[in-house]
Short mmCIF file of C-alpha atoms in Angstrom, two decimals:
data_model
loop_
_atom_site.label_atom_id
_atom_site.label_comp_id
_atom_site.label_asym_id
_atom_site.label_seq_id
_atom_site.Cartn_x
_atom_site.Cartn_y
_atom_site.Cartn_z
CA MET A 1 4.80 18.37 -29.61
CA ALA A 2 6.32 15.37 -31.68
CA LEU A 3 5.53 12.05 -30.22
CA ILE A 4 7.60 8.43 -29.88
CA GLN A 5 5.10 5.70 -29.56
CA GLN A 6 4.10 2.14 -30.42
CA SER A 7 1.10 1.41 -32.24
CA LEU A 8 -1.77 2.37 -29.99
CA PRO A 9 -5.91 1.99 -29.61
CA THR A 10 -7.54 5.62 -29.92
CA SER A 11 -9.38 4.71 -26.60
CA MET A 12 -9.28 3.01 -23.00
CA THR A 13 -11.58 2.02 -20.45
CA VAL A 14 -11.44 3.94 -17.00
CA VAL A 15 -12.84 4.06 -13.55
CA ASP A 16 -15.61 6.54 -13.94
CA ILE A 17 -17.51 7.59 -10.66
CA ILE A 18 -21.07 8.27 -11.80
CA GLU A 19 -21.83 10.56 -9.05
CA PRO A 20 -20.16 10.87 -5.30
CA GLY A 21 -21.24 7.79 -2.95
CA GLY A 22 -20.75 4.32 -2.10
CA PRO A 23 -18.45 1.56 -4.77
CA GLU A 24 -21.69 0.73 -6.34
CA LYS A 25 -21.26 4.50 -7.82
CA LEU A 26 -18.09 2.92 -9.71
CA ARG A 27 -18.27 2.15 -13.55
CA LEU A 28 -15.63 1.19 -16.39
CA ILE A 29 -16.05 3.82 -19.38
CA ASP A 30 -14.37 4.11 -22.43
CA ILE A 31 -12.82 7.63 -23.07
CA PRO A 32 -9.64 8.71 -25.63
CA LEU A 33 -6.30 8.26 -24.58
CA PRO A 34 -4.63 11.12 -22.36
CA ARG A 35 -2.76 13.67 -24.68
CA ILE A 36 0.80 13.42 -23.98
CA SER A 37 2.69 17.04 -23.06
CA ALA A 38 6.30 17.55 -22.92
CA GLY A 39 8.27 15.61 -20.18
CA TYR A 40 5.71 13.15 -19.68
CA LEU A 41 5.44 9.23 -20.61
CA LEU A 42 2.32 6.98 -21.21
CA VAL A 43 2.38 4.05 -19.67
CA LYS A 44 0.32 1.04 -20.47
CA VAL A 45 -0.84 0.26 -17.20
CA GLU A 46 -0.48 -3.49 -15.65
CA ALA A 47 -1.23 -2.76 -11.94
CA ALA A 48 -2.51 0.07 -9.94
CA GLY A 49 -2.62 0.78 -6.33
CA VAL A 50 -5.86 1.19 -4.01
CA ASN A 51 -5.38 3.84 -1.18
CA ARG A 52 -7.55 5.66 1.25
CA PRO A 53 -7.75 9.00 -0.82
CA ASP A 54 -9.33 6.71 -3.75
CA ILE A 55 -12.32 6.17 -1.31
CA PHE A 56 -12.43 9.85 -0.21
CA GLN A 57 -12.38 10.90 -3.87
CA ARG A 58 -15.15 8.47 -4.89
CA LYS A 59 -17.39 10.08 -1.79
CA GLY A 60 -16.57 13.57 -2.99
CA SER A 61 -14.19 14.50 0.13
CA TYR A 62 -10.76 14.83 -1.67
CA PRO A 63 -11.42 16.26 -5.19
CA PRO A 64 -8.14 15.89 -7.67
CA PRO A 65 -6.13 19.00 -7.84
CA ALA A 66 -7.11 21.36 -10.71
CA ASP A 67 -4.52 20.32 -12.87
CA ALA A 68 -5.06 16.63 -12.44
CA SER A 69 -6.91 13.59 -14.07
CA PRO A 70 -10.25 13.35 -12.50
CA ILE A 71 -9.60 9.55 -12.65
CA MET A 72 -8.72 8.01 -9.28
CA GLY A 73 -5.57 5.78 -8.74
CA LEU A 74 -2.28 7.90 -7.53
CA GLU A 75 0.18 4.96 -8.31
CA ILE A 76 0.70 2.38 -11.11
CA ALA A 77 3.20 0.61 -12.51
CA GLY A 78 3.50 -0.90 -16.16
CA THR A 79 5.19 -0.07 -19.56
CA ILE A 80 6.35 2.90 -21.45
CA VAL A 81 4.34 2.53 -24.76
CA ALA A 82 4.83 6.56 -25.72
CA LYS A 83 6.69 9.41 -24.70
CA ALA A 84 7.04 13.31 -25.48
CA ASP A 85 10.11 13.68 -27.70
CA ASP A 86 12.07 16.10 -25.14
CA VAL A 87 12.25 12.60 -23.09
CA GLU A 88 15.65 11.21 -23.23
CA GLU A 89 15.94 9.24 -20.18
CA TRP A 90 13.47 6.17 -20.90
CA GLN A 91 12.94 4.14 -23.70
CA LEU A 92 9.53 2.78 -25.14
CA GLY A 93 9.20 -0.70 -23.16
CA ASP A 94 10.93 0.53 -20.29
CA LYS A 95 9.43 -0.92 -17.28
CA VAL A 96 8.50 1.30 -14.79
CA CYS A 97 6.23 2.50 -11.35
CA GLY A 98 5.45 6.03 -10.56
CA LEU A 99 3.27 8.46 -8.43
CA VAL A 100 0.58 10.11 -10.24
CA ALA A 101 -1.83 12.80 -9.21
CA GLY A 102 -4.71 11.12 -10.70
CA GLY A 103 -5.67 8.61 -13.74
CA GLY A 104 -4.07 5.16 -12.50
CA TYR A 105 -7.38 3.56 -12.74
CA ALA A 106 -7.19 3.19 -16.14
CA GLU A 107 -5.69 0.96 -19.25
CA TYR A 108 -3.15 4.20 -19.74
CA CYS A 109 -1.90 6.81 -17.67
CA LEU A 110 0.78 9.86 -18.01
CA VAL A 111 3.78 9.92 -15.66
CA HIS A 112 6.39 12.66 -15.59
CA LYS A 113 9.78 11.65 -16.29
CA ASN A 114 11.23 12.69 -13.06
CA ILE A 115 8.57 10.67 -11.22
CA ALA A 116 8.80 7.72 -12.74
CA LEU A 117 11.17 4.73 -11.15
CA PRO A 118 12.52 1.69 -12.67
CA LEU A 119 11.08 -1.75 -11.91
CA GLY A 120 14.12 -3.76 -12.36
CA ASN A 121 13.72 -7.06 -10.28
CA LEU A 122 10.34 -6.09 -8.90
CA SER A 123 6.78 -7.55 -10.31
CA PHE A 124 3.99 -5.25 -11.49
CA ILE A 125 1.85 -5.57 -8.37
CA GLU A 126 4.92 -4.65 -6.46
CA GLY A 127 5.72 -1.72 -8.18
CA ALA A 128 2.28 -0.71 -7.99
CA ALA A 129 2.24 -0.76 -4.05
CA ILE A 130 5.03 1.26 -3.95
CA PRO A 131 4.92 4.72 -4.67
CA GLU A 132 2.20 6.61 -2.60
CA ASN A 133 3.57 5.11 0.78
CA PHE A 134 7.19 5.43 -0.30
CA PHE A 135 7.20 8.85 -1.30
CA THR A 136 5.11 9.91 1.65
CA VAL A 137 7.28 8.27 4.17
CA TRP A 138 10.13 9.34 2.66
CA ALA A 139 9.10 12.88 2.64
CA ASN A 140 7.69 13.27 5.85
CA VAL A 141 10.03 11.08 8.09
CA PHE A 142 13.18 11.49 6.45
CA GLN A 143 13.18 15.01 4.50
CA ILE A 144 11.10 16.82 6.89
CA GLY A 145 11.44 14.94 10.00
CA LYS A 146 15.23 13.97 9.32
CA LEU A 147 15.22 10.57 11.46
CA LYS A 148 18.87 9.81 12.11
CA LYS A 149 20.52 6.58 13.20
CA ASP A 150 20.07 5.59 16.79
CA GLU A 151 17.02 7.26 17.51
CA THR A 152 13.83 5.98 18.42
CA VAL A 153 10.65 6.25 16.65
CA LEU A 154 6.88 5.45 17.44
CA ILE A 155 4.87 4.54 14.35
CA HIS A 156 1.27 4.35 14.91
CA GLY A 157 -0.76 2.01 12.94
CA GLY A 158 2.23 -0.20 12.19
CA THR A 159 0.49 -2.56 9.68
CA SER A 160 -1.00 0.14 7.68
CA GLY A 161 0.40 1.02 4.43
CA ILE A 162 2.41 3.87 5.75
CA GLY A 163 3.03 2.41 9.05
CA SER A 164 4.60 -0.54 7.64
CA VAL A 165 6.38 1.17 4.88
CA ALA A 166 7.85 3.79 7.77
CA ILE A 167 8.88 0.65 9.92
CA MET A 168 11.03 -1.23 7.27
CA LEU A 169 12.94 2.23 6.37
CA ALA A 170 13.31 3.24 10.04
CA LYS A 171 14.99 0.19 10.91
CA ALA A 172 16.83 0.02 7.24
CA PHE A 173 18.92 3.41 8.21
CA GLY A 174 19.64 2.80 11.89
CA ALA A 175 16.54 3.76 14.28
CA THR A 176 14.97 1.90 16.92
CA VAL A 177 11.10 1.78 16.28
CA ILE A 178 8.31 1.03 18.91
CA THR A 179 4.65 0.68 17.24
CA THR A 180 1.29 0.35 17.93
CA VAL A 181 -1.54 -2.09 16.04
CA GLY A 182 -4.85 -3.35 17.17
CA SER A 183 -4.39 -7.36 17.32
CA GLU A 184 -2.16 -9.97 18.36
CA ASP A 185 -2.18 -10.99 14.65
CA LYS A 186 -0.71 -7.45 13.65
CA VAL A 187 1.50 -7.79 16.60
CA GLN A 188 3.18 -10.84 14.68
CA VAL A 189 3.66 -8.59 11.27
CA ALA A 190 4.80 -5.67 12.96
CA LYS A 191 7.54 -7.65 14.76
CA SER A 192 8.44 -9.57 11.02
CA LEU A 193 8.85 -5.99 9.75
CA GLY A 194 11.63 -5.44 12.19
CA ALA A 195 9.64 -3.24 15.30
CA ASN A 196 11.71 -3.15 18.25
CA CYS A 197 8.80 -3.03 20.83
CA VAL A 198 5.04 -3.71 18.92
CA ILE A 199 1.96 -2.33 21.96
CA ASN A 200 -1.30 -3.79 21.02
CA TYR A 201 -3.08 -0.55 21.97
CA ARG A 202 -6.42 -2.45 22.83
CA ASN A 203 -4.80 -4.10 25.63
CA ASP A 204 -1.96 -1.42 26.56
CA ASP A 205 -2.10 2.29 27.34
CA PHE A 206 0.56 3.04 24.63
CA VAL A 207 1.77 6.22 26.64
CA GLU A 208 2.66 4.14 29.34
CA ALA A 209 4.15 1.49 27.61
CA THR A 210 6.13 3.78 25.29
CA LEU A 211 7.59 5.51 28.43
CA ASN A 212 8.67 2.41 30.01
CA TYR A 213 10.20 0.99 26.85
CA THR A 214 12.39 4.24 26.94
CA SER A 215 12.62 4.56 30.57
CA SER A 216 10.52 7.59 30.95
CA ARG A 217 12.94 9.48 28.14
CA GLY A 218 10.31 9.43 25.42
CA VAL A 219 11.07 9.32 21.64
CA ASP A 220 12.73 11.34 19.10
CA MET A 221 10.10 11.35 16.92
CA VAL A 222 6.00 10.10 16.35
CA VAL A 223 4.81 9.64 13.13
CA ASP A 224 1.07 9.73 13.16
CA ILE A 225 -1.81 8.84 10.60
CA ILE A 226 -4.63 8.48 13.57
CA GLY A 227 -4.91 12.42 14.87
CA GLY A 228 -7.91 13.00 17.12
CA ASP A 229 -7.22 12.23 21.18
CA TYR A 230 -3.58 10.82 19.99
CA VAL A 231 -2.32 14.35 19.49
CA ALA A 232 -2.24 14.89 22.64
CA LYS A 233 -0.80 11.88 24.16
CA ASN A 234 1.71 12.07 21.14
CA TYR A 235 3.11 15.31 23.14
CA GLN A 236 3.10 13.15 26.47
CA VAL A 237 5.21 10.23 25.03
CA ALA A 238 7.67 12.74 22.74
CA ALA A 239 11.33 13.45 24.36
CA LYS A 240 12.54 16.69 24.76
CA PHE A 241 12.97 18.68 21.34
CA GLY A 242 10.91 15.43 19.55
CA ARG A 243 9.34 15.81 16.50
CA ILE A 244 5.92 14.92 15.55
CA ILE A 245 5.02 14.12 11.83
CA GLN A 246 1.46 14.39 11.11
CA ILE A 247 0.68 12.46 8.06
CA GLY A 248 -3.06 11.36 8.37
CA MET A 249 -6.03 12.36 10.69
CA MET A 250 -8.35 9.26 11.03
CA LYS A 251 -9.85 10.33 13.99
CA GLY A 252 -10.19 13.91 12.78
CA ASN A 253 -8.89 16.94 14.43
CA PRO A 254 -8.24 16.99 18.56
CA LYS A 255 -11.33 18.35 20.17
CA GLU A 256 -9.37 19.91 23.10
CA LEU A 257 -5.53 19.98 23.01
CA ASN A 258 -3.45 21.35 25.58
CA MET A 259 -0.18 23.01 23.80
CA MET A 260 1.54 23.21 26.88
CA PRO A 261 3.83 20.20 26.28
CA LEU A 262 4.80 21.20 23.04
CA MET A 263 5.91 24.31 24.39
CA VAL A 264 7.87 23.03 27.35
CA LYS A 265 9.31 20.08 25.52
CA ARG A 266 10.24 22.70 22.23
CA LEU A 267 8.66 20.14 20.00
CA THR A 268 8.13 20.34 16.53
CA HIS A 269 4.68 19.31 15.21
CA THR A 270 4.53 19.21 11.40
CA GLY A 271 2.01 18.15 8.95
CA SER A 272 2.13 17.59 4.73
CA THR A 273 -0.08 16.20 2.06
CA MET A 274 1.76 14.41 -1.27
CA ARG A 275 -0.80 14.77 -4.01
CA SER A 276 -0.86 18.70 -3.98
CA ARG A 277 2.56 18.80 -4.08
CA THR A 278 4.43 20.13 -7.38
CA ILE A 279 6.04 17.83 -9.90
CA GLU A 280 9.78 19.50 -9.05
CA GLU A 281 8.76 18.50 -5.21
CA LYS A 282 8.10 14.85 -5.97
CA ALA A 283 10.94 14.68 -8.39
CA VAL A 284 13.56 15.40 -5.51
CA ILE A 285 11.71 12.59 -3.51
CA ALA A 286 11.90 10.29 -6.62
CA GLN A 287 15.58 10.65 -6.83
CA GLU A 288 16.28 10.29 -3.26
CA LEU A 289 14.20 7.21 -3.42
CA LYS A 290 16.41 5.93 -6.49
CA LYS A 291 19.47 6.61 -4.33
CA GLN A 292 18.78 5.80 -0.96
CA VAL A 293 15.71 3.39 -0.89
CA TRP A 294 15.94 1.32 -4.51
CA GLY A 295 18.82 -1.07 -3.96
CA LEU A 296 16.84 -2.12 -1.02
CA LEU A 297 13.84 -3.06 -2.58
CA GLN A 298 15.98 -4.81 -5.60
CA ASN A 299 17.62 -7.07 -3.33
CA GLY A 300 14.44 -8.11 -1.34
CA GLU A 301 15.67 -6.70 1.88
CA ILE A 302 12.37 -4.47 2.38
CA LYS A 303 9.36 -5.44 0.16
CA PRO A 304 5.89 -4.15 0.03
CA ILE A 305 3.15 -6.41 1.75
CA ILE A 306 0.36 -7.00 -0.74
CA ASN A 307 -2.81 -8.16 0.41
CA LYS A 308 -5.13 -8.93 -2.40
CA THR A 309 -5.31 -8.03 -5.95
CA TYR A 310 -8.52 -7.25 -8.27
CA HIS A 311 -8.98 -7.14 -11.84
CA LEU A 312 -10.04 -3.63 -12.95
CA SER A 313 -13.80 -4.74 -13.84
CA GLN A 314 -13.70 -5.81 -10.02
CA VAL A 315 -13.10 -2.40 -9.01
CA ARG A 316 -16.41 -2.01 -6.58
CA SER A 317 -15.42 -5.06 -5.01
CA ALA A 318 -11.53 -3.87 -4.15
CA HIS A 319 -13.35 -0.86 -2.36
CA GLU A 320 -15.72 -2.68 -0.56
CA TYR A 321 -12.91 -4.71 0.64
CA MET A 322 -10.84 -1.71 1.52
CA GLU A 323 -14.00 0.05 3.34
CA SER A 324 -14.82 -4.30 4.96
CA GLY A 325 -11.69 -3.23 8.26
CA ASP A 326 -8.47 -2.15 9.02
CA LEU A 327 -6.25 -4.30 6.36
CA VAL A 328 -2.73 -5.41 6.38
CA GLY A 329 -0.93 -4.87 2.98
CA LYS A 330 -2.18 -3.16 -0.21
CA ILE A 331 -4.97 -3.98 -2.43
CA VAL A 332 -3.62 -3.56 -6.39
CA LEU A 333 -6.03 -3.36 -9.25
CA LEU A 334 -4.96 -5.38 -12.40
CA ASN A 335 -5.43 -4.96 -16.09
CA SER A 336 -4.83 -8.41 -17.01
#
């Protein structure tokens, strides 16, 4: 495979996991640059998003797919410095962001040409905070869930990465949004994102509050990152023919679950993961995002929430911060 490239170093700094465990098990090491296969871009990483799956991978409970880089990091933004000679859509020097199955915590990272997206007016930090959550929300809420204008959706964890993006996109496409959060400060954040009804689940029963808001009808869709005992409650708040979209299981599996409401209401309960999807599946999502969502990001109508940035050398601190509590917005690692 012939390559088109700038002058490049032979090695790069990456974050290595010494062995499964806490943040202290992370270290920086130098390894050779990755080989560029057909259809791939080599991107000089300026920023990389930090996500919960990175924490699970560090602990040994979320191994990468067999064909993926063992290095953590699922989303990056940077500049194309090399490409396979079959890539015509992109040029050296183009600024892109992209979803990757691994390899983001590094100075250089491979991104498939069909999954890269142009930064345009976005900064590297903003670009690195977009792919994982936007790909996940689009695939689940719009491709699988088929959320429509004028429908009502309940989004759990409205100030989380997934929740905040789900609120912004649901509102942008004309849905009425109810969301749950865990503090009064987060109530204000969720309102600023456009939520029509914000429920502090520490003060109010979200089932009762949701049914009150919808005049007992319930919601057309529930977007859930919580799982556990929320599953049965989601069935309670769903309207007839409602869709439950399971994106996460922070509380684990439900210990007991009465399936009768699912049957009586003729509900649909679906779930999916993003990392294990094929290049072809991710490429379809990327193109739909480019067509339907990219203009909203470029003109600032919607934008990712950035919580804090760290240099790649401070990756231990970044992981400690992520595990310190329920944070609002994204943590981003920088290479400069």
